């Protein structure tokens, strides 16, 4: 198992140059999230698209060949911050836009070198894709055909050229997920393979706030925050949130959010968000060391269209073990379409426990085969329950003479469980005195 902790992220506003000069190789980021389109609703499902402007902050052109697999794809997702629960969730997802040509503009203020062309984005150059273009159904393809870590894509993609009703393939948000009391955000990401050899695939994600325009319509608001995944919003809005970056060795990246809230009466609510930025191996389980847990919660984002590999909508199951609580997706018969945490998505988990928070490691179980099979993330988690060492006999929870008799029975049997004081390895009156001190202190 691999253990990772929090790492820093670079933040810049739209329209500003990136400090430190161009990175080596092609390096495409989502430079600006420009505008949004609303297409109405069908059966309580709303459809949106969002415009994106890419910027090549590298020193080499990035391939943009629309008639081959050597082009970027563009992901757009919508997020909700629940102001009552102080919880960030992902509520809308669409198919990816397959780009097909690059203009050579200077929207990110880097000084376009013009060393690209129609089928390559030059270093320092930008390329705008409007909300209408990113919502054009014929150019939208399944997310499941994209390996976001190495940039490999299925070509030609399934559903190429196909269109349908107003919500088909576009970002879909359920009516139940839109509330005027809450705040909304959009995340945009570019995936392309020719920047992978240069290690430039971890800064491609940006976000921007949205605002309400009418009861159910969301429009763009505020500046674009570049090179920062939307999960960062949770910590920005609620400083009690801890974010931990977890890189799978030789593969993609997860970011885990964790927090604890004092609910009163000795009960704490523990909240987690597991965001898969670009791991193709994906996540199938999330396990937190904890005992005495209750009031479990789970939230995922709905995939849509049978074209997208029929990804299962089944919610994750929760299992409380002797020392941990685990959430996991059903993977009967190694179902490749199980509801794993796939690239560009975040799932939420929460539960109550009766112990105060501490820090420790949660385990992410990886969905697709490989080594390692799990990675660890440093999180906020429940502290271990205090064990009452004097409570040795039924009825447990109450100290009485039965507990004393149990200790004496262990002592007389030479059982190491009665070895409670130095010198350890020898049973003597010091062990009896140590037990009586625990007994007199009582169980707290």
Coordinates of C-alpha atoms in Angstrom, one line a residue:
X1 CA 0.0 0.0 0.0
X2 CA 1.1 3.5 -0.8
X3 CA 0.5 6.4 1.6
X4 CA 0.3 9.9 0.4
X5 CA -0.4 13.3 2.0
X6 CA -1.5 16.7 1.0
X7 CA 0.4 18.5 -1.7
X8 CA 0.1 22.1 -2.9
X9 CA -1.8 23.2 -6.0
X10 CA -1.1 26.2 -8.3
X11 CA -3.9 28.7 -8.6
X12 CA -4.2 31.5 -11.1
X13 CA -7.1 33.7 -12.3
X14 CA -8.2 33.7 -15.9
X15 CA -6.4 36.1 -18.2
X16 CA -3.1 36.1 -16.2
X17 CA 0.2 34.8 -17.4
X18 CA 1.6 31.7 -15.7
X19 CA 4.7 32.6 -13.6
X20 CA 8.0 30.8 -14.2
X21 CA 7.9 30.6 -18.0
X22 CA 6.6 27.8 -20.2
X23 CA 6.8 24.2 -19.1
X24 CA 8.8 21.7 -21.2
X25 CA 6.8 20.0 -23.9
X26 CA 3.1 20.5 -24.7
X27 CA 1.1 21.5 -21.7
X28 CA -2.6 22.3 -22.2
X29 CA -4.7 23.7 -19.4
X30 CA -8.3 24.7 -19.2
X31 CA -7.5 28.4 -19.3
X32 CA -11.0 30.0 -19.3
X33 CA -14.5 28.7 -18.7
X34 CA -16.4 31.1 -20.8
X35 CA -20.2 30.8 -20.9
X36 CA -23.0 28.3 -20.5
X37 CA -26.0 27.1 -22.5
X38 CA -29.2 25.7 -21.1
X39 CA -31.2 23.3 -23.2
X40 CA -34.3 22.8 -21.0
X41 CA -35.4 19.7 -19.2
X42 CA -37.0 16.3 -20.0
X43 CA -38.5 14.3 -17.2
X44 CA -36.9 16.4 -14.5
X45 CA -33.4 16.2 -16.0
X46 CA -31.9 19.5 -17.0
X47 CA -29.2 19.8 -19.7
X48 CA -26.3 22.3 -19.9
X49 CA -23.0 22.8 -21.8
X50 CA -20.1 25.1 -21.0
X51 CA -17.6 26.9 -23.2
X52 CA -13.9 26.3 -22.6
X53 CA -10.7 28.0 -23.8
X54 CA -7.6 26.0 -23.8
X55 CA -4.1 27.4 -23.3
X56 CA -0.9 25.7 -24.1
X57 CA 1.5 26.8 -21.4
X58 CA 4.2 24.5 -22.7
X59 CA 7.1 25.2 -25.1
X60 CA 6.0 22.8 -27.8
X61 CA 2.8 22.6 -30.0
X62 CA 0.1 20.2 -28.9
X63 CA -1.5 18.0 -31.5
X64 CA -5.2 18.8 -32.4
X65 CA -5.9 16.4 -35.2
X66 CA -9.6 16.0 -35.5
X67 CA -9.5 13.1 -37.9
X68 CA -7.2 10.9 -35.8
X69 CA -6.9 9.9 -32.1
X70 CA -4.3 12.6 -31.6
X71 CA -6.6 15.4 -30.3
X72 CA -7.7 16.5 -26.8
X73 CA -11.1 15.7 -25.3
X74 CA -12.9 18.2 -23.1
X75 CA -14.8 17.2 -19.9
X76 CA -17.4 19.4 -18.3
X77 CA -19.1 18.7 -14.9
X78 CA -21.3 20.7 -12.5
X79 CA -20.9 20.8 -8.7
X80 CA -23.1 21.8 -5.8
X81 CA -22.2 23.3 -2.5
X82 CA -24.9 22.7 0.1
X83 CA -24.9 25.7 2.3
X84 CA -26.8 24.0 5.0
X85 CA -24.8 20.8 5.2
X86 CA -21.5 22.5 4.1
X87 CA -21.0 19.7 1.7
X88 CA -19.6 19.8 -1.9
X89 CA -21.1 17.2 -4.3
X90 CA -20.8 16.6 -8.0
X91 CA -24.3 16.7 -9.5
X92 CA -23.9 16.9 -13.3
X93 CA -21.8 15.1 -15.9
X94 CA -21.8 14.9 -19.7
X95 CA -20.0 13.1 -22.5
X96 CA -16.7 14.5 -23.6
X97 CA -16.2 16.9 -26.5
X98 CA -13.8 15.6 -29.1
X99 CA -11.8 18.6 -30.4
X100 CA -11.1 18.8 -34.1
X101 CA -9.1 22.0 -34.8
X102 CA -7.1 24.7 -33.0
X103 CA -7.1 28.5 -33.5
X104 CA -4.0 30.4 -32.4
X105 CA -5.2 33.1 -30.1
X106 CA -3.8 34.8 -26.9
X107 CA -6.6 34.7 -24.4
X108 CA -4.4 33.6 -21.5
X109 CA -1.9 36.5 -22.1
X110 CA 1.1 34.2 -22.7
X111 CA 2.2 35.6 -26.0
X112 CA 1.1 33.2 -28.7
X113 CA 4.1 31.9 -30.6
X114 CA 2.1 30.9 -33.7
X115 CA 4.2 27.8 -34.1
X116 CA 1.1 25.6 -34.3
X117 CA -1.6 25.5 -37.0
X118 CA -5.0 24.2 -37.7
X119 CA -4.1 20.7 -36.3
X120 CA -1.8 21.8 -33.5
X121 CA -2.1 24.4 -30.7
X122 CA 1.1 26.5 -30.6
X123 CA 3.1 27.2 -27.4
X124 CA 1.6 30.2 -25.5
X125 CA -1.5 30.0 -27.7
X126 CA -5.2 29.6 -26.8
X127 CA -8.1 28.0 -28.6
X128 CA -11.8 28.8 -27.8
X129 CA -14.6 26.2 -27.9
X130 CA -18.0 27.9 -27.3
X131 CA -20.7 26.5 -25.1
X132 CA -22.7 25.7 -28.3
X133 CA -19.7 23.9 -29.8
X134 CA -19.1 21.9 -26.6
X135 CA -22.8 21.1 -26.5
X136 CA -23.0 19.9 -30.1
X137 CA -24.2 16.4 -29.7
X138 CA -22.6 14.9 -32.8
X139 CA -19.1 15.6 -31.4
X140 CA -19.7 14.2 -27.9
X141 CA -18.4 10.8 -27.0
X142 CA -18.5 8.4 -24.0
X143 CA -16.2 9.2 -21.1
X144 CA -15.6 5.4 -20.7
X145 CA -13.6 5.4 -24.0
X146 CA -11.0 7.8 -22.5
X147 CA -7.9 6.8 -20.5
X148 CA -7.4 10.1 -18.7
X149 CA -4.0 9.2 -17.4
X150 CA -2.2 8.3 -20.7
X151 CA -4.6 10.2 -23.0
X152 CA -5.5 7.2 -25.1
X153 CA -8.9 7.4 -26.7
X154 CA -11.1 5.1 -28.7
X155 CA -11.2 6.2 -32.3
X156 CA -13.5 6.6 -34.0
X157 CA -15.5 7.0 -30.8
X158 CA -18.9 5.3 -30.2
X159 CA -21.8 7.6 -31.1
X160 CA -19.7 9.7 -33.4
X161 CA -22.2 11.9 -35.4
X162 CA -25.2 10.8 -33.4
X163 CA -27.7 13.3 -31.9
X164 CA -30.9 13.0 -29.9
X165 CA -33.3 15.0 -27.7
X166 CA -32.4 18.2 -25.8
X167 CA -30.6 16.4 -22.9
X168 CA -28.8 13.7 -25.0
X169 CA -25.0 13.5 -24.2
X170 CA -25.0 16.9 -22.6
X171 CA -24.3 17.8 -18.9
X172 CA -27.3 16.4 -17.1
X173 CA -28.5 17.6 -13.7
X174 CA -31.5 16.2 -11.9
X175 CA -34.2 18.7 -10.8
X176 CA -33.7 17.5 -7.2
X177 CA -30.1 18.6 -7.3
X178 CA -30.9 22.3 -8.1
X179 CA -31.7 24.4 -5.0
X180 CA -31.8 28.2 -5.0
X181 CA -30.3 28.1 -1.5
X182 CA -27.1 26.5 -2.7
X183 CA -24.1 27.5 -4.8
X184 CA -23.0 25.9 -8.0
X185 CA -19.7 25.6 -9.9
X186 CA -18.5 24.1 -13.2
X187 CA -15.3 22.2 -13.8
X188 CA -13.6 21.9 -17.1
X189 CA -10.7 19.5 -18.0
X190 CA -8.6 18.7 -21.1
X191 CA -7.2 15.3 -21.7
X192 CA -4.5 14.7 -24.4
X193 CA -1.8 12.2 -24.8
X194 CA 1.2 14.0 -26.3
X195 CA 1.8 15.9 -23.0
X196 CA 2.0 12.7 -21.0
X197 CA 5.7 11.9 -21.7
X198 CA 6.6 15.3 -20.2
X199 CA 4.5 14.7 -17.0
X200 CA 2.2 17.7 -17.7
X201 CA -1.1 15.9 -17.2
X202 CA -1.9 17.0 -13.7
X203 CA -2.7 20.7 -14.2
X204 CA -5.4 20.4 -16.9
X205 CA -8.4 21.1 -14.6
X206 CA -10.0 24.5 -13.8
X207 CA -13.3 25.6 -12.2
X208 CA -15.6 28.6 -12.1
X209 CA -18.6 29.7 -10.1
X210 CA -22.1 29.6 -11.5
X211 CA -25.2 31.6 -10.4
X212 CA -28.9 31.1 -10.7
X213 CA -30.9 32.7 -13.5
X214 CA -34.4 31.7 -12.8
X215 CA -35.5 28.7 -10.8
X216 CA -33.4 26.0 -12.5
X217 CA -31.1 27.8 -14.9
X218 CA -27.4 28.1 -14.1
X219 CA -25.1 30.7 -15.7
X220 CA -21.4 31.6 -15.4
X221 CA -20.3 34.0 -12.6
X222 CA -16.9 35.1 -11.3
X223 CA -13.4 34.3 -12.7
X224 CA -12.0 31.0 -13.8
X225 CA -9.6 29.5 -11.2
X226 CA -7.0 27.7 -13.3
X227 CA -5.2 24.4 -12.8
X228 CA -7.2 23.6 -9.7
X229 CA -9.8 20.8 -9.4
X230 CA -13.3 21.7 -8.2
X231 CA -12.8 19.7 -4.9
X232 CA -10.7 22.7 -3.8
X233 CA -13.9 24.7 -3.5
X234 CA -14.9 22.6 -0.4
X235 CA -11.8 23.7 1.5
X236 CA -12.2 27.3 0.3
X237 CA -15.8 27.4 1.6
X238 CA -15.1 25.4 4.7
X239 CA -11.6 25.6 6.2
X240 CA -12.2 22.6 8.5
X241 CA -11.9 20.4 5.3
X242 CA -8.6 18.7 4.8
X243 CA -7.5 17.8 1.3
X244 CA -5.0 15.0 0.6
X245 CA -3.5 14.3 -2.8
X246 CA -2.9 10.6 -3.6
X247 CA -0.9 9.6 -6.6
X248 CA -1.1 5.9 -7.7
X249 CA 2.5 4.9 -8.5
X250 CA 3.0 5.1 -12.3
X251 CA -0.6 6.1 -12.8
X252 CA -3.2 8.7 -12.0
X253 CA -4.2 11.0 -9.1
X254 CA -6.9 11.0 -6.5
X255 CA -7.7 13.9 -4.1
X256 CA -9.5 13.0 -0.8
X257 CA -11.5 15.6 1.3
X258 CA -12.2 14.9 4.9
X259 CA -13.8 16.8 7.8
X260 CA -15.4 16.2 11.2
X261 CA -18.4 18.1 12.6
X262 CA -19.4 18.1 16.3
X263 CA -23.1 17.2 16.3
X264 CA -23.4 17.5 20.1
X265 CA -24.1 14.8 22.7
X266 CA -20.8 13.1 22.1
X267 CA -21.6 12.4 18.4
X268 CA -19.3 13.5 15.5
X269 CA -20.2 13.5 11.8
X270 CA -17.4 12.4 9.5
X271 CA -17.5 13.5 5.9
X272 CA -15.4 12.4 2.9
X273 CA -15.2 13.1 -0.8
X274 CA -13.0 11.0 -3.0
X275 CA -12.2 12.7 -6.3
X276 CA -10.6 10.8 -9.2
X277 CA -8.7 13.4 -11.3
X278 CA -7.3 11.1 -13.9
X279 CA -6.7 7.6 -12.7
X280 CA -7.8 5.0 -15.3
X281 CA -7.6 2.3 -12.6
X282 CA -10.4 4.1 -10.7
X283 CA -11.6 3.3 -7.2
X284 CA -13.9 0.5 -6.0
X285 CA -13.8 0.9 -2.2
X286 CA -13.0 3.4 0.5
X287 CA -12.2 2.2 4.0
X288 CA -11.9 4.3 7.2
X289 CA -10.6 2.9 10.6
X290 CA -13.6 3.4 12.9
X291 CA -15.9 1.5 15.3
X292 CA -19.4 2.1 16.6
X293 CA -20.5 4.0 13.4
X294 CA -24.0 4.8 12.3
X295 CA -26.1 7.1 10.1
X296 CA -24.3 6.3 6.9
X297 CA -24.6 8.5 3.8
X298 CA -23.5 8.2 0.1
X299 CA -23.7 10.4 -2.9
X300 CA -22.5 9.8 -6.5
X301 CA -23.1 11.5 -9.9
X302 CA -25.4 9.8 -12.4
X303 CA -23.9 8.7 -15.7
X304 CA -26.4 8.7 -18.6
X305 CA -27.1 7.2 -22.0
X306 CA -26.7 3.4 -22.5
X307 CA -23.9 4.3 -25.0
X308 CA -21.6 5.1 -22.0
X309 CA -20.9 1.4 -21.4
X310 CA -24.1 0.9 -19.3
X311 CA -22.2 1.9 -16.2
X312 CA -24.2 0.6 -13.2
X313 CA -26.2 3.1 -11.2
X314 CA -26.1 0.9 -8.1
X315 CA -25.2 2.8 -4.9
X316 CA -22.2 1.7 -2.9
X317 CA -22.7 -0.7 0.0
X318 CA -21.5 0.0 3.5
X319 CA -19.9 -2.7 5.7
X320 CA -19.0 -2.2 9.3
X321 CA -16.1 -4.4 10.4
X322 CA -14.5 -5.0 13.8
X323 CA -12.1 -2.1 13.3
X324 CA -13.3 -0.2 10.2
X325 CA -16.2 1.0 8.1
X326 CA -16.0 0.3 4.3
X327 CA -17.9 1.6 1.4
X328 CA -17.6 -0.3 -1.9
X329 CA -19.2 -0.8 -5.3
X330 CA -20.7 -4.2 -6.1
X331 CA -18.3 -5.9 -8.5
X332 CA -19.9 -9.3 -9.0
X333 CA -18.1 -11.4 -11.6
X334 CA -15.6 -8.5 -12.0
X335 CA -18.3 -6.4 -13.8
X336 CA -16.3 -3.9 -15.9
X337 CA -19.3 -1.6 -15.8
X338 CA -19.5 -1.4 -12.0
X339 CA -20.1 2.0 -10.4
X340 CA -16.5 2.7 -9.7
X341 CA -15.1 6.3 -9.0
X342 CA -13.9 6.9 -12.6
X343 CA -11.9 9.8 -13.9
X344 CA -13.3 13.2 -13.5
X345 CA -15.8 12.2 -10.8
X346 CA -16.2 12.6 -7.0
X347 CA -18.2 10.4 -4.7
X348 CA -19.2 11.4 -1.1
X349 CA -19.4 9.2 2.0
X350 CA -20.4 10.1 5.6
X351 CA -21.2 8.5 8.9
X352 CA -21.6 9.3 12.6
X353 CA -19.3 8.1 15.4
X354 CA -19.1 8.7 19.1
X355 CA -15.3 9.5 19.3
X356 CA -13.6 12.8 18.7
X357 CA -11.5 13.3 15.5
X358 CA -7.8 12.4 15.0
X359 CA -5.8 11.8 11.9
X360 CA -4.9 8.5 10.3
X361 CA -5.0 6.6 7.0
X362 CA -8.0 5.7 4.9
X363 CA -7.6 3.0 2.2
X364 CA -8.7 3.4 -1.4
X365 CA -9.2 0.1 -3.1
X366 CA -8.4 0.3 -6.8
X367 CA -10.9 -1.0 -9.3
X368 CA -8.8 -2.2 -12.2
X369 CA -6.1 -4.8 -11.8
X370 CA -2.5 -3.7 -11.1
X371 CA 0.1 -3.1 -8.4
X372 CA -0.5 -1.8 -5.8
X373 CA -4.1 -2.8 -5.3
X374 CA -4.7 -0.1 -2.7
X375 CA -3.3 3.3 -1.8
X376 CA -3.6 5.2 1.5
X377 CA -4.7 8.8 2.1
X378 CA -4.1 10.8 5.3
X379 CA -7.5 11.9 6.6
X380 CA -9.5 13.2 9.5
X381 CA -11.1 10.1 11.2
X382 CA -12.6 9.0 14.5
X383 CA -10.1 8.3 17.3
X384 CA -10.1 4.8 18.8
X385 CA -12.6 4.0 21.5
X386 CA -11.1 3.8 24.9
X387 CA -11.1 0.3 26.3
X388 CA -12.0 -0.3 29.9
X389 CA -9.4 -2.8 31.0
X390 CA -11.1 -3.5 34.3
X391 CA -14.4 -4.7 32.6
X392 CA -13.6 -8.4 32.3
X393 CA -16.9 -10.2 32.8
X394 CA -20.6 -9.9 32.1
X395 CA -22.6 -7.7 32.4
X396 CA -20.2 -5.6 30.3
X397 CA -20.4 -1.9 30.9
X398 CA -20.7 -2.3 34.7
X399 CA -17.9 -3.0 37.1
X400 CA -18.7 -5.4 39.9
X401 CA -17.2 -8.4 41.8
X402 CA -17.6 -10.6 38.8
X403 CA -14.8 -8.6 37.1
X404 CA -12.5 -9.0 40.1
X405 CA -13.2 -12.8 40.2
X406 CA -12.4 -12.9 36.4
X407 CA -9.0 -11.2 37.0
X408 CA -8.2 -13.6 39.9
X409 CA -9.1 -16.5 37.6
X410 CA -6.7 -15.3 34.9
X411 CA -4.0 -14.6 37.6
X412 CA -4.3 -18.1 39.1
X413 CA -4.2 -19.7 35.6
X414 CA -1.0 -17.9 34.8
X415 CA -2.7 -16.1 31.9
X416 CA -0.7 -13.2 30.4
X417 CA -3.9 -11.2 30.3
X418 CA -3.4 -10.6 34.0
X419 CA 0.1 -9.3 33.5
X420 CA -0.7 -5.6 34.0
X421 CA 2.4 -4.1 35.7
X422 CA 6.1 -4.2 35.7
X423 CA 8.1 -6.4 35.8
X424 CA 6.2 -7.8 32.8
X425 CA 6.5 -11.5 32.2
X426 CA 6.0 -12.3 35.9
X427 CA 2.6 -12.4 37.7
X428 CA 2.8 -10.9 41.2
X429 CA 0.8 -8.6 43.5
X430 CA 1.8 -5.6 41.4
X431 CA -0.5 -6.9 38.7
X432 CA -3.3 -7.2 41.2
X433 CA -2.7 -3.7 42.6
X434 CA -2.7 -2.3 39.0
X435 CA -6.0 -4.0 38.2
X436 CA -7.6 -2.6 41.4
X437 CA -6.4 0.9 40.5
X438 CA -8.2 0.5 37.1
X439 CA -11.3 -0.9 38.8
X440 CA -11.4 2.0 41.3
X441 CA -11.0 4.5 38.5
X442 CA -14.0 3.1 36.8
X443 CA -14.9 3.0 33.1
X444 CA -15.4 6.3 31.4

